[in-house]
Structures are given as C-alpha cells and as structure tokens.
Amino acid sequence: MATEARLVVGGLTAKYGDRTILDGIDLTVRAGEVRVILGGSGSGKSTLLKNIIGLVRPAEGVVELLGVDLRTADEPQREAVMGRIGVLFQGGALLNSLTVEDNVALPIREKLALPEPVVREMVAMKLALVDLSHAGHLFPPELSGGMKKRAALARAMALDPEILFCDEPSAGLDPVTSAALDALLLSLKKRFGMSLVVVTHELASIEAIADKVTMLGRGRLIADGSLAEVKASGHPAVRAFFNREPESGSARTQSVFEALQEKGAAAPVGDGRLGDRSGGDRSGGDRNRGDRDRSDRDRSDRDRSDRDRSDRDRSDRDQRGGDES
C-alpha cells in the first residue's frame, strides 16, 4: 500500500508574462520521503518551489499541498495549509533586528495564541534541536554562516511542519558544515516523520539525502525517480550534471541566457541570440565608432596646431637673437 501523498503536482505550468517558465511538471512527495529537485541555472526549479509553497499562484495545473489545491483554494484555506509547512530559505531570511530567539518565536506568535512562557519554552526546544541553545540572545549578523542556517532551520521547524521545504540549504557553506546540515535534516525528518523537499545542485548533498530526484531542464521535467534511475538517464543534461561535464556550446549559451532572463537581467538582441551581430539596431555601435573617429581627428589636428605654434615661436626667438647681435 502506497504511503500518503503530502504533495501532488500535476501538469503545472508557470508563466512570466507571455514566456513559459514551467511546462507540464508532474511530481509526488509521500510521507517521510526526501524529494530533491535539481537542475541547472534557468531550469525553473526556483519558480517550481515558489508555486509549491504558495508564493505564486499556478497558471495551469494542480498543486495539492497536504490535501489542499493551492490554485483553487480561498485565502483562509491557503493560510491554514501554510501553517502546516516549514520553509528554509536560501539566505535564511532571518530578521537582523531580532535576536535568534525572537526570530524563531515569530511564526509561533503569529499563528498560535499561546502564553509567552509557553512560547519561550517552544523556542528553547527548537534551538536545542539545532544545537543553538547558547546563541538565542545573539543577533543574525553575529552568527557564522552555518549558525545562520541552523537558526533559520529552527524557525522553519517552529510549528512542527508536516513537510519542510529547503531552498539551496548548503549554499555558501564549506563541505564539512554542509555535511553536518545534511545529517541534521535527516535526523529531524526521522524524528518527526516529516517529508523533505530540497532544491539543490550540490552533488554530495544529493547523494546523502535523496530518496527521489526530480530534474528540470528549460522548464520541463527531464528525469524523475530514484537517484540510481535518474543517473541512468540518457538525457545529455543529466549526464553533464552528474559527470560534471560541460554541455555543448550552444546548449550552454542557451542555459545561461535563460537564467539571465529568469532573473530579468537579459533581453533578446536581434534574433534573440546573445551577442547577435546579424540583426537588430546597429546604430549605437556605428555612432560609437563615428565618435571615436572624430575624437582621433580632433586630437591629431590639435597636435599639428601645437607643433606649428612651437615652430613659429622658436623661429621668432632665433630671429630676435640675430637682430640683437
């Protein structure tokens, strides 16, 4: 008998304006399962996570989180299901103006009407889980990178989530600290019976924690299954990722361009190719060349004029000297 599905994504399509970022994504996360979502820059994995955790309403398809379809749910339903999940953001998203204790207490105070002594006790328990009992009085800028991740994890665990989402949890960490965080995530999953959805591109973390893997490429699902099944895929992007080999030049250029577009940092030039010189408006380049040519001519004219004046002055001095003698 299959275990309960905590997350079901079916035919998910996401768009930014007229551009499709995700195209027909399907995946299922079951109770107690660790699902890793991976892909290169611009593959759509960050957009997928935003749709799953309710930051963006899906354009098409189904996102059923803990039995609630986020696309059709009303606001009270969405709020209720958000209280049953935890999110560990890539940068931690801790508030620098609050102590670690108050950061962890924030979701408890927002969601639960509890006496302050009970809130403090819950915070102490969460900090103990991540070995930060000694750091509750500190502010985020006073923490190391690894401590910030653990403090953010304590806050994500504050409401005992049924499913925990982690966005690049190992980003910015050294290998030893990253491995320790992986071990902590697995121990918490086992202790509380929650599911994990982890967006990462760290091979060591994928090997250590993944039960199932979903790999995206250019907004489409290109591999899905156990880690062994995904590794056995014949897709060029999958082979390139796991063998640490670069994609072909044209494919790599397209991937970089799509990553820049997703971040709003690039716009098509000419026929849409990066560095396109065959089309588009060349007038800017022509104007620049014309300006440089004029500048060179002006500089040459000034140099000749200066030399002429110098020669005349020297001739005048010589003439005056001859007259005086």
Short mmCIF file of N, CA and C in Angstrom, two decimals, residues 32-167:
data_model
loop_
_atom_site.label_atom_id
_atom_site.label_comp_id
_atom_site.label_asym_id
_atom_site.label_seq_id
_atom_site.Cartn_x
_atom_site.Cartn_y
_atom_site.Cartn_z
N GLY A 32 7.27 11.12 4.79
CA GLY A 32 8.58 10.62 5.18
C GLY A 32 9.61 10.56 4.08
N GLU A 33 9.28 11.07 2.91
CA GLU A 33 10.17 10.99 1.74
C GLU A 33 11.01 12.25 1.61
N VAL A 34 12.23 12.08 1.11
CA VAL A 34 13.08 13.22 0.76
C VAL A 34 13.12 13.33 -0.76
N ARG A 35 12.53 14.39 -1.27
CA ARG A 35 12.49 14.64 -2.71
C ARG A 35 13.45 15.78 -3.03
N VAL A 36 14.44 15.50 -3.86
CA VAL A 36 15.39 16.52 -4.28
C VAL A 36 15.00 17.02 -5.66
N ILE A 37 14.93 18.35 -5.80
CA ILE A 37 14.66 18.99 -7.09
C ILE A 37 15.96 19.65 -7.54
N LEU A 38 16.42 19.27 -8.70
CA LEU A 38 17.68 19.81 -9.18
C LEU A 38 17.57 20.22 -10.63
N GLY A 39 18.57 20.96 -11.05
CA GLY A 39 18.61 21.45 -12.43
C GLY A 39 19.60 22.58 -12.51
N GLY A 40 20.02 22.90 -13.70
CA GLY A 40 20.96 23.98 -13.89
C GLY A 40 20.31 25.34 -13.73
N SER A 41 21.13 26.39 -13.84
CA SER A 41 20.60 27.75 -13.76
C SER A 41 19.60 27.97 -14.89
N GLY A 42 18.45 28.56 -14.54
CA GLY A 42 17.43 28.82 -15.54
C GLY A 42 16.55 27.64 -15.86
N SER A 43 16.68 26.54 -15.09
CA SER A 43 15.88 25.34 -15.37
C SER A 43 14.44 25.47 -14.88
N GLY A 44 14.20 26.42 -13.95
CA GLY A 44 12.85 26.62 -13.44
C GLY A 44 12.63 26.07 -12.05
N LYS A 45 13.68 25.57 -11.38
CA LYS A 45 13.47 24.94 -10.08
C LYS A 45 13.04 25.95 -9.00
N SER A 46 13.57 27.17 -9.05
CA SER A 46 13.15 28.18 -8.07
C SER A 46 11.70 28.58 -8.30
N THR A 47 11.30 28.69 -9.56
CA THR A 47 9.90 29.00 -9.88
C THR A 47 8.99 27.88 -9.41
N LEU A 48 9.42 26.64 -9.58
CA LEU A 48 8.64 25.49 -9.11
C LEU A 48 8.42 25.57 -7.61
N LEU A 49 9.48 25.87 -6.87
CA LEU A 49 9.34 25.96 -5.41
C LEU A 49 8.38 27.08 -5.02
N LYS A 50 8.46 28.22 -5.69
CA LYS A 50 7.55 29.34 -5.38
C LYS A 50 6.10 28.95 -5.60
N ASN A 51 5.83 28.19 -6.66
CA ASN A 51 4.47 27.73 -6.92
C ASN A 51 4.00 26.73 -5.87
N ILE A 52 4.90 25.86 -5.43
CA ILE A 52 4.53 24.82 -4.48
C ILE A 52 4.22 25.40 -3.11
N ILE A 53 4.99 26.40 -2.67
CA ILE A 53 4.79 26.92 -1.31
C ILE A 53 3.85 28.12 -1.28
N GLY A 54 3.19 28.40 -2.39
CA GLY A 54 2.13 29.40 -2.38
C GLY A 54 2.57 30.83 -2.59
N LEU A 55 3.84 31.06 -2.92
CA LEU A 55 4.28 32.43 -3.18
C LEU A 55 3.78 32.93 -4.52
N VAL A 56 3.52 31.99 -5.44
CA VAL A 56 2.98 32.31 -6.76
C VAL A 56 1.81 31.37 -7.03
N ARG A 57 0.71 31.91 -7.52
CA ARG A 57 -0.43 31.05 -7.86
C ARG A 57 -0.20 30.43 -9.24
N PRO A 58 -0.30 29.10 -9.36
CA PRO A 58 -0.04 28.43 -10.63
C PRO A 58 -0.93 28.96 -11.76
N ALA A 59 -0.36 29.08 -12.96
CA ALA A 59 -1.14 29.50 -14.12
C ALA A 59 -2.07 28.38 -14.58
N GLU A 60 -1.54 27.15 -14.60
CA GLU A 60 -2.32 25.98 -15.01
C GLU A 60 -1.84 24.78 -14.21
N GLY A 61 -2.72 23.78 -14.11
CA GLY A 61 -2.35 22.55 -13.44
C GLY A 61 -2.78 22.52 -11.99
N VAL A 62 -2.27 21.52 -11.27
CA VAL A 62 -2.66 21.27 -9.89
C VAL A 62 -1.44 21.29 -8.99
N VAL A 63 -1.54 22.01 -7.87
CA VAL A 63 -0.58 21.90 -6.78
C VAL A 63 -1.39 21.59 -5.53
N GLU A 64 -1.41 20.31 -5.16
CA GLU A 64 -2.18 19.87 -3.99
C GLU A 64 -1.22 19.65 -2.83
N LEU A 65 -1.24 20.57 -1.89
CA LEU A 65 -0.34 20.54 -0.75
C LEU A 65 -1.12 20.17 0.50
N LEU A 66 -0.78 19.00 1.07
CA LEU A 66 -1.47 18.49 2.26
C LEU A 66 -2.98 18.46 2.04
N GLY A 67 -3.37 18.03 0.84
CA GLY A 67 -4.78 17.85 0.51
C GLY A 67 -5.51 19.08 0.04
N VAL A 68 -4.82 20.22 -0.06
CA VAL A 68 -5.45 21.47 -0.47
C VAL A 68 -4.87 21.90 -1.82
N ASP A 69 -5.75 22.12 -2.81
CA ASP A 69 -5.32 22.59 -4.12
C ASP A 69 -5.08 24.10 -4.04
N LEU A 70 -3.83 24.50 -4.11
CA LEU A 70 -3.49 25.90 -3.92
C LEU A 70 -4.01 26.79 -5.04
N ARG A 71 -4.29 26.21 -6.19
CA ARG A 71 -4.77 27.03 -7.32
C ARG A 71 -6.22 27.47 -7.11
N THR A 72 -7.01 26.64 -6.45
CA THR A 72 -8.44 26.95 -6.28
C THR A 72 -8.80 27.32 -4.85
N ALA A 73 -7.86 27.17 -3.92
CA ALA A 73 -8.16 27.42 -2.50
C ALA A 73 -8.41 28.90 -2.24
N ASP A 74 -9.32 29.18 -1.30
CA ASP A 74 -9.51 30.56 -0.89
C ASP A 74 -8.43 30.93 0.13
N GLU A 75 -8.41 32.19 0.52
CA GLU A 75 -7.32 32.67 1.38
C GLU A 75 -7.28 31.97 2.74
N PRO A 76 -8.41 31.77 3.43
CA PRO A 76 -8.34 31.03 4.70
C PRO A 76 -7.78 29.62 4.55
N GLN A 77 -8.13 28.93 3.47
CA GLN A 77 -7.60 27.59 3.24
C GLN A 77 -6.09 27.64 3.00
N ARG A 78 -5.66 28.61 2.23
CA ARG A 78 -4.23 28.75 1.96
C ARG A 78 -3.47 29.07 3.24
N GLU A 79 -4.01 29.95 4.04
CA GLU A 79 -3.35 30.31 5.30
C GLU A 79 -3.24 29.10 6.22
N ALA A 80 -4.30 28.30 6.26
CA ALA A 80 -4.30 27.12 7.13
C ALA A 80 -3.22 26.12 6.72
N VAL A 81 -3.09 25.88 5.42
CA VAL A 81 -2.09 24.90 4.97
C VAL A 81 -0.68 25.46 5.11
N MET A 82 -0.51 26.76 4.97
CA MET A 82 0.81 27.35 5.16
C MET A 82 1.31 27.18 6.60
N GLY A 83 0.39 27.09 7.53
CA GLY A 83 0.76 26.87 8.92
C GLY A 83 1.21 25.45 9.21
N ARG A 84 1.08 24.58 8.22
CA ARG A 84 1.47 23.17 8.40
C ARG A 84 2.75 22.81 7.66
N ILE A 85 3.38 23.81 7.06
CA ILE A 85 4.64 23.57 6.35
C ILE A 85 5.73 24.47 6.94
N GLY A 86 6.97 24.14 6.65
CA GLY A 86 8.10 24.98 7.02
C GLY A 86 8.94 25.25 5.79
N VAL A 87 9.59 26.41 5.77
CA VAL A 87 10.43 26.79 4.63
C VAL A 87 11.77 27.29 5.14
N LEU A 88 12.83 26.65 4.67
CA LEU A 88 14.19 27.11 4.94
C LEU A 88 14.68 27.81 3.67
N PHE A 89 14.69 29.15 3.71
CA PHE A 89 15.08 29.93 2.53
C PHE A 89 16.59 29.91 2.34
N GLN A 90 17.01 30.15 1.11
CA GLN A 90 18.43 30.04 0.77
C GLN A 90 19.29 30.95 1.63
N GLY A 91 18.90 32.20 1.79
CA GLY A 91 19.68 33.12 2.59
C GLY A 91 19.32 33.12 4.06
N GLY A 92 18.41 32.25 4.45
CA GLY A 92 17.97 32.18 5.84
C GLY A 92 16.78 33.06 6.13
N ALA A 93 16.77 34.28 5.54
CA ALA A 93 15.67 35.25 5.72
C ALA A 93 15.43 35.59 7.18
N LEU A 94 16.49 35.57 7.98
CA LEU A 94 16.35 35.99 9.37
C LEU A 94 16.28 37.51 9.43
N LEU A 95 15.55 38.03 10.41
CA LEU A 95 15.44 39.47 10.60
C LEU A 95 16.60 39.93 11.48
N ASN A 96 17.46 40.78 10.93
CA ASN A 96 18.66 41.20 11.65
C ASN A 96 18.36 42.02 12.90
N SER A 97 17.17 42.62 12.96
CA SER A 97 16.82 43.46 14.11
C SER A 97 16.31 42.64 15.29
N LEU A 98 16.10 41.34 15.09
CA LEU A 98 15.61 40.46 16.15
C LEU A 98 16.69 39.48 16.57
N THR A 99 16.66 39.09 17.84
CA THR A 99 17.57 38.04 18.29
C THR A 99 17.18 36.71 17.65
N VAL A 100 18.06 35.74 17.77
CA VAL A 100 17.75 34.40 17.26
C VAL A 100 16.48 33.87 17.92
N GLU A 101 16.36 34.06 19.23
CA GLU A 101 15.16 33.59 19.95
C GLU A 101 13.90 34.21 19.37
N ASP A 102 13.93 35.52 19.13
CA ASP A 102 12.73 36.19 18.63
C ASP A 102 12.45 35.84 17.17
N ASN A 103 13.49 35.55 16.39
CA ASN A 103 13.27 35.06 15.03
C ASN A 103 12.52 33.74 15.04
N VAL A 104 12.94 32.83 15.91
CA VAL A 104 12.29 31.52 16.00
C VAL A 104 10.87 31.65 16.55
N ALA A 105 10.68 32.61 17.45
CA ALA A 105 9.37 32.80 18.07
C ALA A 105 8.36 33.44 17.13
N LEU A 106 8.84 34.10 16.08
CA LEU A 106 7.96 34.88 15.20
C LEU A 106 6.79 34.08 14.66
N PRO A 107 6.98 32.92 14.01
CA PRO A 107 5.82 32.19 13.49
C PRO A 107 4.92 31.64 14.59
N ILE A 108 5.48 31.33 15.75
CA ILE A 108 4.67 30.83 16.86
C ILE A 108 3.72 31.92 17.34
N ARG A 109 4.24 33.13 17.47
CA ARG A 109 3.41 34.25 17.93
C ARG A 109 2.37 34.63 16.88
N GLU A 110 2.72 34.50 15.60
CA GLU A 110 1.79 34.87 14.54
C GLU A 110 0.65 33.87 14.39
N LYS A 111 0.95 32.59 14.55
CA LYS A 111 -0.03 31.54 14.24
C LYS A 111 -0.76 30.99 15.46
N LEU A 112 -0.13 31.05 16.63
CA LEU A 112 -0.70 30.40 17.81
C LEU A 112 -0.93 31.42 18.93
N ALA A 113 -2.07 31.32 19.57
CA ALA A 113 -2.36 32.19 20.71
C ALA A 113 -1.93 31.48 21.99
N LEU A 114 -0.65 31.64 22.32
CA LEU A 114 -0.08 30.94 23.47
C LEU A 114 0.50 31.94 24.46
N PRO A 115 0.49 31.60 25.74
CA PRO A 115 1.15 32.47 26.73
C PRO A 115 2.65 32.58 26.43
N GLU A 116 3.23 33.72 26.76
CA GLU A 116 4.64 33.95 26.44
C GLU A 116 5.57 32.90 27.06
N PRO A 117 5.35 32.44 28.29
CA PRO A 117 6.24 31.39 28.83
C PRO A 117 6.22 30.12 27.98
N VAL A 118 5.07 29.78 27.42
CA VAL A 118 4.98 28.59 26.57
C VAL A 118 5.74 28.83 25.26
N VAL A 119 5.62 30.04 24.72
CA VAL A 119 6.35 30.39 23.50
C VAL A 119 7.85 30.24 23.74
N ARG A 120 8.32 30.77 24.87
CA ARG A 120 9.75 30.70 25.18
C ARG A 120 10.21 29.26 25.33
N GLU A 121 9.38 28.43 25.92
CA GLU A 121 9.73 27.02 26.08
C GLU A 121 9.82 26.32 24.72
N MET A 122 8.88 26.64 23.83
CA MET A 122 8.92 26.06 22.49
C MET A 122 10.17 26.51 21.74
N VAL A 123 10.52 27.78 21.88
CA VAL A 123 11.71 28.30 21.22
C VAL A 123 12.96 27.59 21.74
N ALA A 124 13.03 27.41 23.04
CA ALA A 124 14.18 26.72 23.63
C ALA A 124 14.31 25.30 23.09
N MET A 125 13.19 24.63 22.91
CA MET A 125 13.21 23.27 22.37
C MET A 125 13.72 23.26 20.93
N LYS A 126 13.27 24.21 20.12
CA LYS A 126 13.70 24.25 18.72
C LYS A 126 15.18 24.59 18.61
N LEU A 127 15.66 25.50 19.44
CA LEU A 127 17.08 25.84 19.40
C LEU A 127 17.93 24.66 19.85
N ALA A 128 17.43 23.89 20.80
CA ALA A 128 18.16 22.70 21.24
C ALA A 128 18.26 21.68 20.12
N LEU A 129 17.23 21.58 19.30
CA LEU A 129 17.24 20.63 18.19
C LEU A 129 18.39 20.89 17.22
N VAL A 130 18.74 22.17 17.05
CA VAL A 130 19.78 22.53 16.09
C VAL A 130 21.08 22.95 16.77
N ASP A 131 21.18 22.63 18.07
CA ASP A 131 22.40 22.90 18.85
C ASP A 131 22.75 24.39 18.90
N LEU A 132 21.73 25.21 19.14
CA LEU A 132 21.94 26.65 19.27
C LEU A 132 21.39 27.19 20.59
N SER A 133 21.31 26.35 21.61
CA SER A 133 20.77 26.80 22.89
C SER A 133 21.58 27.96 23.46
N HIS A 134 22.85 28.00 23.14
CA HIS A 134 23.75 29.02 23.67
C HIS A 134 23.69 30.34 22.89
N ALA A 135 22.97 30.36 21.77
CA ALA A 135 23.04 31.51 20.86
C ALA A 135 21.73 32.27 20.74
N GLY A 136 20.75 31.97 21.56
CA GLY A 136 19.45 32.60 21.43
C GLY A 136 19.46 34.10 21.60
N HIS A 137 20.42 34.62 22.38
CA HIS A 137 20.47 36.06 22.65
C HIS A 137 21.20 36.84 21.57
N LEU A 138 21.84 36.13 20.64
CA LEU A 138 22.62 36.80 19.60
C LEU A 138 21.72 37.29 18.46
N PHE A 139 22.26 38.23 17.69
CA PHE A 139 21.57 38.72 16.51
C PHE A 139 22.19 38.05 15.27
N PRO A 140 21.42 37.91 14.18
CA PRO A 140 21.93 37.21 13.00
C PRO A 140 23.29 37.67 12.49
N PRO A 141 23.60 38.99 12.47
CA PRO A 141 24.93 39.39 11.99
C PRO A 141 26.08 38.86 12.84
N GLU A 142 25.78 38.42 14.05
CA GLU A 142 26.82 37.89 14.93
C GLU A 142 27.06 36.40 14.73
N LEU A 143 26.31 35.77 13.84
CA LEU A 143 26.40 34.33 13.64
C LEU A 143 27.29 33.98 12.45
N SER A 144 27.89 32.81 12.49
CA SER A 144 28.61 32.28 11.33
C SER A 144 27.59 31.81 10.30
N GLY A 145 28.08 31.47 9.11
CA GLY A 145 27.17 31.01 8.06
C GLY A 145 26.41 29.76 8.46
N GLY A 146 27.11 28.80 9.06
CA GLY A 146 26.46 27.57 9.49
C GLY A 146 25.45 27.80 10.59
N MET A 147 25.76 28.71 11.52
CA MET A 147 24.83 29.02 12.61
C MET A 147 23.57 29.70 12.07
N LYS A 148 23.74 30.57 11.07
CA LYS A 148 22.57 31.22 10.47
C LYS A 148 21.63 30.19 9.85
N LYS A 149 22.22 29.21 9.14
CA LYS A 149 21.40 28.16 8.54
C LYS A 149 20.64 27.39 9.60
N ARG A 150 21.30 27.07 10.71
CA ARG A 150 20.64 26.30 11.77
C ARG A 150 19.58 27.13 12.48
N ALA A 151 19.84 28.43 12.65
CA ALA A 151 18.83 29.30 13.25
C ALA A 151 17.60 29.39 12.35
N ALA A 152 17.83 29.52 11.04
CA ALA A 152 16.71 29.55 10.10
C ALA A 152 15.97 28.23 10.08
N LEU A 153 16.70 27.13 10.25
CA LEU A 153 16.06 25.81 10.31
C LEU A 153 15.20 25.69 11.56
N ALA A 154 15.68 26.21 12.68
CA ALA A 154 14.89 26.19 13.91
C ALA A 154 13.58 26.95 13.72
N ARG A 155 13.64 28.09 13.04
CA ARG A 155 12.42 28.86 12.78
C ARG A 155 11.49 28.10 11.83
N ALA A 156 12.06 27.44 10.80
CA ALA A 156 11.24 26.66 9.88
C ALA A 156 10.55 25.49 10.58
N MET A 157 11.17 25.00 11.66
CA MET A 157 10.62 23.87 12.42
C MET A 157 9.70 24.32 13.55
N ALA A 158 9.52 25.62 13.71
CA ALA A 158 8.83 26.16 14.89
C ALA A 158 7.43 25.59 15.09
N LEU A 159 6.71 25.33 14.00
CA LEU A 159 5.32 24.87 14.10
C LEU A 159 5.18 23.38 13.81
N ASP A 160 6.29 22.64 13.95
CA ASP A 160 6.27 21.18 13.70
C ASP A 160 5.66 20.85 12.34
N PRO A 161 6.30 21.26 11.27
CA PRO A 161 5.71 21.09 9.93
C PRO A 161 5.60 19.63 9.52
N GLU A 162 4.60 19.37 8.69
CA GLU A 162 4.44 18.04 8.11
C GLU A 162 5.32 17.86 6.88
N ILE A 163 5.69 18.96 6.28
CA ILE A 163 6.59 18.93 5.13
C ILE A 163 7.48 20.17 5.19
N LEU A 164 8.78 19.95 5.02
CA LEU A 164 9.75 21.03 5.12
C LEU A 164 10.39 21.25 3.75
N PHE A 165 10.35 22.50 3.28
CA PHE A 165 10.94 22.88 2.00
C PHE A 165 12.26 23.61 2.26
N CYS A 166 13.30 23.20 1.56
CA CYS A 166 14.62 23.79 1.74
C CYS A 166 15.16 24.27 0.39
N ASP A 167 15.46 25.55 0.31
CA ASP A 167 15.98 26.13 -0.93
C ASP A 167 17.49 26.30 -0.81
#
